[in-house]
mmCIF file of C-alpha atoms in Angstrom:
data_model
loop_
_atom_site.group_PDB
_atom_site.id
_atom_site.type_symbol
_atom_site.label_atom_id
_atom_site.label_comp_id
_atom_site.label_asym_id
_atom_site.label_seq_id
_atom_site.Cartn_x
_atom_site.Cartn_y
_atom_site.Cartn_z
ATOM 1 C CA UNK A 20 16.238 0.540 23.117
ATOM 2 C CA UNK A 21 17.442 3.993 24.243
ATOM 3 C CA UNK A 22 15.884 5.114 27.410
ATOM 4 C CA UNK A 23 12.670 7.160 27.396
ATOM 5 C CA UNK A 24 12.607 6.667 23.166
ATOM 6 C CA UNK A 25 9.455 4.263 21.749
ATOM 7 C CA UNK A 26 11.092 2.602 18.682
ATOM 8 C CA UNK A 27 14.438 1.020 18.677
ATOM 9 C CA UNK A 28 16.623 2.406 16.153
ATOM 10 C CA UNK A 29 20.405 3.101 16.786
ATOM 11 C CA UNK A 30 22.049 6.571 15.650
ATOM 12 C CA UNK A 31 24.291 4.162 13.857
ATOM 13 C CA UNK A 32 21.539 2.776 11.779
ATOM 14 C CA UNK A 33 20.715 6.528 10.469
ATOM 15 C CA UNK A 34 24.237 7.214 9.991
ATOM 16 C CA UNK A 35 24.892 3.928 8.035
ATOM 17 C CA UNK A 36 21.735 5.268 5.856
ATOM 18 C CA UNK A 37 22.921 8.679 5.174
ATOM 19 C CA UNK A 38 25.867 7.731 4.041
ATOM 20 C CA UNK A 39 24.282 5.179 1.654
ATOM 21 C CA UNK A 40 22.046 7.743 0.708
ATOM 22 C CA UNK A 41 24.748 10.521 -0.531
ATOM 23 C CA UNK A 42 26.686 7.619 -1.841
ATOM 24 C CA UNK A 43 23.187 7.765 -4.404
ATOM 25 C CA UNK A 44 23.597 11.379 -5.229
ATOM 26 C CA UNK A 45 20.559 13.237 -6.049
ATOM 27 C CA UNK A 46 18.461 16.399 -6.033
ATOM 28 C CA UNK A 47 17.314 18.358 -2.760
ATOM 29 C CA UNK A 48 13.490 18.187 -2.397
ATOM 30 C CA UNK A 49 10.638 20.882 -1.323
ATOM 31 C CA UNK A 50 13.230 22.260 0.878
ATOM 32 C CA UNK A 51 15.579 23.393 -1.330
ATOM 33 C CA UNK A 52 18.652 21.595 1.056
ATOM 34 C CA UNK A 53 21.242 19.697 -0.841
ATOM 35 C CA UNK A 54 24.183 17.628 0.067
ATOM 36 C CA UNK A 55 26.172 20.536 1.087
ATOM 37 C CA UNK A 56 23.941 22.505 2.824
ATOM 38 C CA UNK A 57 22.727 19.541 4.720
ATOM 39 C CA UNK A 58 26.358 18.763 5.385
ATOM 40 C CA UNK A 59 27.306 21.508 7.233
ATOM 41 C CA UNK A 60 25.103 20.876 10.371
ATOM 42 C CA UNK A 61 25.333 17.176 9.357
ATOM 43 C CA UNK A 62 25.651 15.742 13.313
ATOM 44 C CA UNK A 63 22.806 17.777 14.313
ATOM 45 C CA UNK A 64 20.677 16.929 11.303
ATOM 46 C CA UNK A 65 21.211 13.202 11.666
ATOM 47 C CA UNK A 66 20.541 13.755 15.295
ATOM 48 C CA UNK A 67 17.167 15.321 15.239
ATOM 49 C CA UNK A 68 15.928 13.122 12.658
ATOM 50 C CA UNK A 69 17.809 10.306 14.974
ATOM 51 C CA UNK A 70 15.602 11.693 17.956
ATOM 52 C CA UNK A 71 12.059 11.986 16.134
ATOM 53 C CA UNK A 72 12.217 8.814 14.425
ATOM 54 C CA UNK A 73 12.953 6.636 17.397
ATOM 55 C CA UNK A 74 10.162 8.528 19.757
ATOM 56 C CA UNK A 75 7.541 8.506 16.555
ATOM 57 C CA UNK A 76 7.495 12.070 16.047
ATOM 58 C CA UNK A 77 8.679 11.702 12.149
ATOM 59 C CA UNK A 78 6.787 12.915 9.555
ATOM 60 C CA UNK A 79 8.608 13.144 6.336
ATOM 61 C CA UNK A 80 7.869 16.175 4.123
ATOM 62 C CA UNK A 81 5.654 16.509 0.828
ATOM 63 C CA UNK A 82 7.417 15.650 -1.868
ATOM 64 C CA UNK A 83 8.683 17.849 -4.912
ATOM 65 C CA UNK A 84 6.688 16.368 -7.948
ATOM 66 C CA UNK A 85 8.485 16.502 -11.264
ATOM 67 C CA UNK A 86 7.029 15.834 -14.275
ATOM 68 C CA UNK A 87 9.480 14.076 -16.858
ATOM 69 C CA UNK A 88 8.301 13.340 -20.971
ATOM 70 C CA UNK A 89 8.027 9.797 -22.129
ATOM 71 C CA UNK A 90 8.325 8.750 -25.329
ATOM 72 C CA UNK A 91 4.913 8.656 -26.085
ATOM 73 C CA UNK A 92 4.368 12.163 -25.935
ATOM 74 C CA UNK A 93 3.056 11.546 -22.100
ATOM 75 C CA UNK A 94 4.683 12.559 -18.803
ATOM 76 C CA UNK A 95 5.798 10.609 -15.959
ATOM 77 C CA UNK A 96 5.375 11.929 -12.446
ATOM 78 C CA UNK A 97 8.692 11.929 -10.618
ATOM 79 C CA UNK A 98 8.812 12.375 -6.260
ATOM 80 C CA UNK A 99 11.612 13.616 -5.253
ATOM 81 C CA UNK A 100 11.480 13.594 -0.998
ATOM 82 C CA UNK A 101 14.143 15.970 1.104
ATOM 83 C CA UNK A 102 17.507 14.423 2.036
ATOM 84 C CA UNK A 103 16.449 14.243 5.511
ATOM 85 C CA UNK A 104 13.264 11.978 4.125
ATOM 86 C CA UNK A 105 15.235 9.656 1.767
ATOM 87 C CA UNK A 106 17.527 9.115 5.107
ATOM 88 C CA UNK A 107 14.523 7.921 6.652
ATOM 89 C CA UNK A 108 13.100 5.765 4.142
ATOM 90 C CA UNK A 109 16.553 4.205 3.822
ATOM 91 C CA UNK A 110 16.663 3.280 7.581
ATOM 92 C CA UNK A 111 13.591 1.292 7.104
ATOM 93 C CA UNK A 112 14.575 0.159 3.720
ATOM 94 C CA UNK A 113 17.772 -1.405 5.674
ATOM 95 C CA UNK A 114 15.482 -3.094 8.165
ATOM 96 C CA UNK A 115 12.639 -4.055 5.979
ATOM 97 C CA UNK A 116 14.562 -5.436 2.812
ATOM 98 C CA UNK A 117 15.903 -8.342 4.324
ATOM 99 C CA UNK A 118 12.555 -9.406 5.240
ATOM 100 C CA UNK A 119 11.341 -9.492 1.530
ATOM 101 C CA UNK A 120 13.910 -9.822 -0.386
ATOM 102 C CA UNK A 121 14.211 -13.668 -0.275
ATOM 103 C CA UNK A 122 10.260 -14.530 -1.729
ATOM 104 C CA UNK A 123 11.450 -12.139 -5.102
ATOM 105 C CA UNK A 124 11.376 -14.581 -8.087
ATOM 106 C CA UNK A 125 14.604 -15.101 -8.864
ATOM 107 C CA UNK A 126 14.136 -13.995 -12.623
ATOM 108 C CA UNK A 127 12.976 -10.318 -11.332
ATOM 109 C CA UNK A 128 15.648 -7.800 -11.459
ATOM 110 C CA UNK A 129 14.133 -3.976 -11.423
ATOM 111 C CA UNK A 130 14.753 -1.939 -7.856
ATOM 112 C CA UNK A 131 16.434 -5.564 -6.721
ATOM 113 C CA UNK A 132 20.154 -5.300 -3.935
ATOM 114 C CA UNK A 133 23.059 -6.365 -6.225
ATOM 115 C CA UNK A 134 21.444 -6.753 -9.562
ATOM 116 C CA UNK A 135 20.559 -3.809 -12.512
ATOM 117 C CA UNK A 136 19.013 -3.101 -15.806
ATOM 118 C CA UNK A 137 23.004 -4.834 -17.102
ATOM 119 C CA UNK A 138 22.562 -8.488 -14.927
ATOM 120 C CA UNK A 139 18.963 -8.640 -17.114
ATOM 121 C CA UNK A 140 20.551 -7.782 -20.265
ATOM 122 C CA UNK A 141 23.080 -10.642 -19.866
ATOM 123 C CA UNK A 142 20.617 -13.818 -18.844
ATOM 124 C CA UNK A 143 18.191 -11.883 -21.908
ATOM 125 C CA UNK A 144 20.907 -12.524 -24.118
ATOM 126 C CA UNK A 145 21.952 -16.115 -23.199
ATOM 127 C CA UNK A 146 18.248 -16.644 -23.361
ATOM 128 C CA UNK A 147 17.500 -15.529 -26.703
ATOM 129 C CA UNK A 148 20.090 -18.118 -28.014
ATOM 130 C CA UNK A 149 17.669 -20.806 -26.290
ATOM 131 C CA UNK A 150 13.829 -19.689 -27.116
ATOM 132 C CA UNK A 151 12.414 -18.136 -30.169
ATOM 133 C CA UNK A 152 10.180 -15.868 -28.460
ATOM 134 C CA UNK A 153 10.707 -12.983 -26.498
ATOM 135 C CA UNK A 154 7.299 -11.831 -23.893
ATOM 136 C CA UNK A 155 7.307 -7.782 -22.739
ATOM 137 C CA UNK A 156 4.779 -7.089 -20.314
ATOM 138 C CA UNK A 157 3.706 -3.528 -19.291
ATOM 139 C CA UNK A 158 1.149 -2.360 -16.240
ATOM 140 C CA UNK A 159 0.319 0.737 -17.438
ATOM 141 C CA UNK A 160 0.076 3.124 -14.060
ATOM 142 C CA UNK A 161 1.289 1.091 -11.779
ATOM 143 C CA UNK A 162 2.320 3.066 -9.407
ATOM 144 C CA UNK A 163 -0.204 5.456 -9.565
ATOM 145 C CA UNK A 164 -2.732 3.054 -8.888
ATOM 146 C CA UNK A 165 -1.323 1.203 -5.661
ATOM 147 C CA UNK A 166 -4.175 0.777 -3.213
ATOM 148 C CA UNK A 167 -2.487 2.204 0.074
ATOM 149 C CA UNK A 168 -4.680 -0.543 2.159
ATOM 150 C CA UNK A 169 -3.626 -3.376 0.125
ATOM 151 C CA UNK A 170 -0.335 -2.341 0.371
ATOM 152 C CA UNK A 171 0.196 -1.798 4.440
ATOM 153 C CA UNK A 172 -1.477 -5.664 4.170
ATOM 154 C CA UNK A 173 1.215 -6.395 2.242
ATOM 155 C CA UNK A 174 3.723 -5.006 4.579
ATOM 156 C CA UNK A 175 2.095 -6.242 7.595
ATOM 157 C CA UNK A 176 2.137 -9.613 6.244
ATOM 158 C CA UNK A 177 6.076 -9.283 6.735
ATOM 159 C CA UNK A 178 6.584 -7.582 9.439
ATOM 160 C CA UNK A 179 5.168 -6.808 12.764
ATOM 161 C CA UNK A 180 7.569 -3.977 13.547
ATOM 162 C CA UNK A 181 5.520 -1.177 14.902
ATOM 163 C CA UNK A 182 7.839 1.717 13.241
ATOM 164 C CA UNK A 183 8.686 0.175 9.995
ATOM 165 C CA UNK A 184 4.666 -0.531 9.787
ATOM 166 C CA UNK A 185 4.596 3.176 11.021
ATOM 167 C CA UNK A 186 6.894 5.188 9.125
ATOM 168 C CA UNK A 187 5.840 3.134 5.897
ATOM 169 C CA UNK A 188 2.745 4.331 6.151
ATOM 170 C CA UNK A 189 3.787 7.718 6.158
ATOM 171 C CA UNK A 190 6.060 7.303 2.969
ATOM 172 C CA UNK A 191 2.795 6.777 1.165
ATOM 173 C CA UNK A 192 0.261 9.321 2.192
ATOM 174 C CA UNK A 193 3.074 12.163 1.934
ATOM 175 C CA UNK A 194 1.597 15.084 -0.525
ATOM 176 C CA UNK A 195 3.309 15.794 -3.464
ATOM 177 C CA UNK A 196 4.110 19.840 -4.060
ATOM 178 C CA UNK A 197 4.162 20.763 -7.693
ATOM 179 C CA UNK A 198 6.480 23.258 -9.108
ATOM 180 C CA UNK A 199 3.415 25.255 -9.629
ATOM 181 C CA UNK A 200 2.959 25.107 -5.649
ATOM 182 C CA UNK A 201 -0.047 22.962 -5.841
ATOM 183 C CA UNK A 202 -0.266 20.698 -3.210
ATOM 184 C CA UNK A 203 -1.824 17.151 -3.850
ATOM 185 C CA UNK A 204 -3.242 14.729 -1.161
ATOM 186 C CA UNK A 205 -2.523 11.124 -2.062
ATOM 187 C CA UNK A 206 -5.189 8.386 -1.719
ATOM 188 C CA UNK A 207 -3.432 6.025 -3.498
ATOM 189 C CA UNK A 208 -0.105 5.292 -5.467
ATOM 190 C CA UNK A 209 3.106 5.795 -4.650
ATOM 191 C CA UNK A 210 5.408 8.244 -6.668
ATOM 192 C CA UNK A 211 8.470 7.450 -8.305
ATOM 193 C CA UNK A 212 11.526 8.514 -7.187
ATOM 194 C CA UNK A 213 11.341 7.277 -3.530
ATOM 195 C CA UNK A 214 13.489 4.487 -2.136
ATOM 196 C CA UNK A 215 10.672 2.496 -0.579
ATOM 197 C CA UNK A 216 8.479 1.793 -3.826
ATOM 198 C CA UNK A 217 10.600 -0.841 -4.919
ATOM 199 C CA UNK A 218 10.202 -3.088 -1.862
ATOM 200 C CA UNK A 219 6.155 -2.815 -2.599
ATOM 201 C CA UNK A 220 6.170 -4.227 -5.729
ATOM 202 C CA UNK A 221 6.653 -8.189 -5.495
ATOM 203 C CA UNK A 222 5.310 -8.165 -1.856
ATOM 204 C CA UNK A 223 1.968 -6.556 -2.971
ATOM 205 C CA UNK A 224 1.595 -8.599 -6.099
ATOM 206 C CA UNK A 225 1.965 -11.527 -4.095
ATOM 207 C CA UNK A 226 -0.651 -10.388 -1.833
ATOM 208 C CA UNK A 227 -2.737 -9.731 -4.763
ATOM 209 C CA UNK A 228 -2.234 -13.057 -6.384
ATOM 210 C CA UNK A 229 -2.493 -15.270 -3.555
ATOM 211 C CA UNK A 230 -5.866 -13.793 -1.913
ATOM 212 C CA UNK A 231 -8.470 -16.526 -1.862
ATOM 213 C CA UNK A 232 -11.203 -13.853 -1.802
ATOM 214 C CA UNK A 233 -11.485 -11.411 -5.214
ATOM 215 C CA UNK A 234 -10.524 -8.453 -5.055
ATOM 216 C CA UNK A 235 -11.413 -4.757 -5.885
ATOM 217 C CA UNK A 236 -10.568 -4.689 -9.560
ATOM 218 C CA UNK A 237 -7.790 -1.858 -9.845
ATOM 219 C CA UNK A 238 -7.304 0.644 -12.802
ATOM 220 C CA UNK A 239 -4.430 -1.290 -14.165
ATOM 221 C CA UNK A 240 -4.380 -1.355 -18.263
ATOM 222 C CA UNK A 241 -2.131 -4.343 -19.026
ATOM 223 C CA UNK A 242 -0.280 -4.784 -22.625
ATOM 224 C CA UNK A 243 1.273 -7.564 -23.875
ATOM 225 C CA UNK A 244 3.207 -8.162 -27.023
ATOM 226 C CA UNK A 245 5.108 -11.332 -28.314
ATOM 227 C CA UNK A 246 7.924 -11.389 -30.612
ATOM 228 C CA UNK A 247 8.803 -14.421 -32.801
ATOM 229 C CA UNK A 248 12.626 -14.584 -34.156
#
């Protein structure tokens, strides 16, 4: 741990995330910075957020809500956090991925290190030549509807790292800014677009699976459909 700082994370650490973070592309967020502007202070910028994170001074920005049409005539709600923020959420993403990633089912694939939308298509298709029946299953709002204090029991369950429990915690409650300007407190839910939401998926359906007390029911609309060959 560096002297006089509370958490210990390395300026190698952020480094290593920023670069896997521009390797990802992507829009700036509420503060207009992209890739190039942020580049051309980039030792500084890394520093500072270097410095804050590891005394617990971080608090990421709100983040720049974009709305996106679905098919369905509906729209999806998009977060898009600064470059400085997604650095963050990748250092814990680095630290706290490890720690979850081996109780994922092995048949899950979405958000998942080494696999994509392509590895599912495959073992779908050698499937299909195997069973007659195919089973889609949709949470409608999902993200929208996380419980914030189910899910830092989730994340507790797998960690007891005081920053990663920290900064987490953060991620979550972080207002969204509309392109209107509106700013909107979050309760609950977690927006897409973030690099943290993917790590609360199986670890927070586990937790809500395998509590031997019920529940709060959530407002999750499920939808099922089976198709016969």
């Amino acid at each position: 741990m560096s002297e006089g700082k509370s958490f210990e994370i390395s300026r190698h650490q952020v480094l290593e995330a920023y670069k896997r973070v521009k390797a990802n592309h992507g829009a700036g967020g509420v503060d207009g910075i992209d890739f190039e502007e942020f580049e051309k202070n980039l030792k500084n910028n890394l520093y500072k957020l270097w410095n804050r994170m590891s005394s617990g001074s971080y608090f990421p920005k709100a983040v720049r809500g974009v709305e996106i049409p679905k098919k369905n005539g509906m729209k999806r709600l998009l977060g898009i956090p600064t470059i400085e923020d997604r650095v963050a959420q990748m250092v814990v993403r680095m630290r706290f991925e490890p720690l979850v990633e081996p109780i994922f089912c092995d048949n899950s694939y979405g958000y998942r290190p080494n696999r994509s939308a392509l590895d599912a298509v495959a073992v779908t298709r050698e499937r299909c030549w195997k069973m007659p029946w195919v089973l889609e299953f949709d949470i409608k709002g999902l993200f929208d509807n996380i419980d914030h204090k189910l899910m830092m029991k989730a994340v507790t369950k797998h960690t007891d790292s005081k920053w990663i429990i920290l900064y987490i915690e953060r991620f979550l409650k972080a207002p969204i800014k509309m392109s209107d300007g509106t700013i909107l407190q979050r309760n609950s839910g977690t927006p897409q677009g973030g690099l943290c939401k993917a790590l609360h998926k199986d670890p927070y359906a586990k937790l809500m699976i395998m509590q031997s007390k019920p529940l709060k029911p959530l407002k999750f609309q499920c939808f099922i459909r089976i198709y016969f060959a």
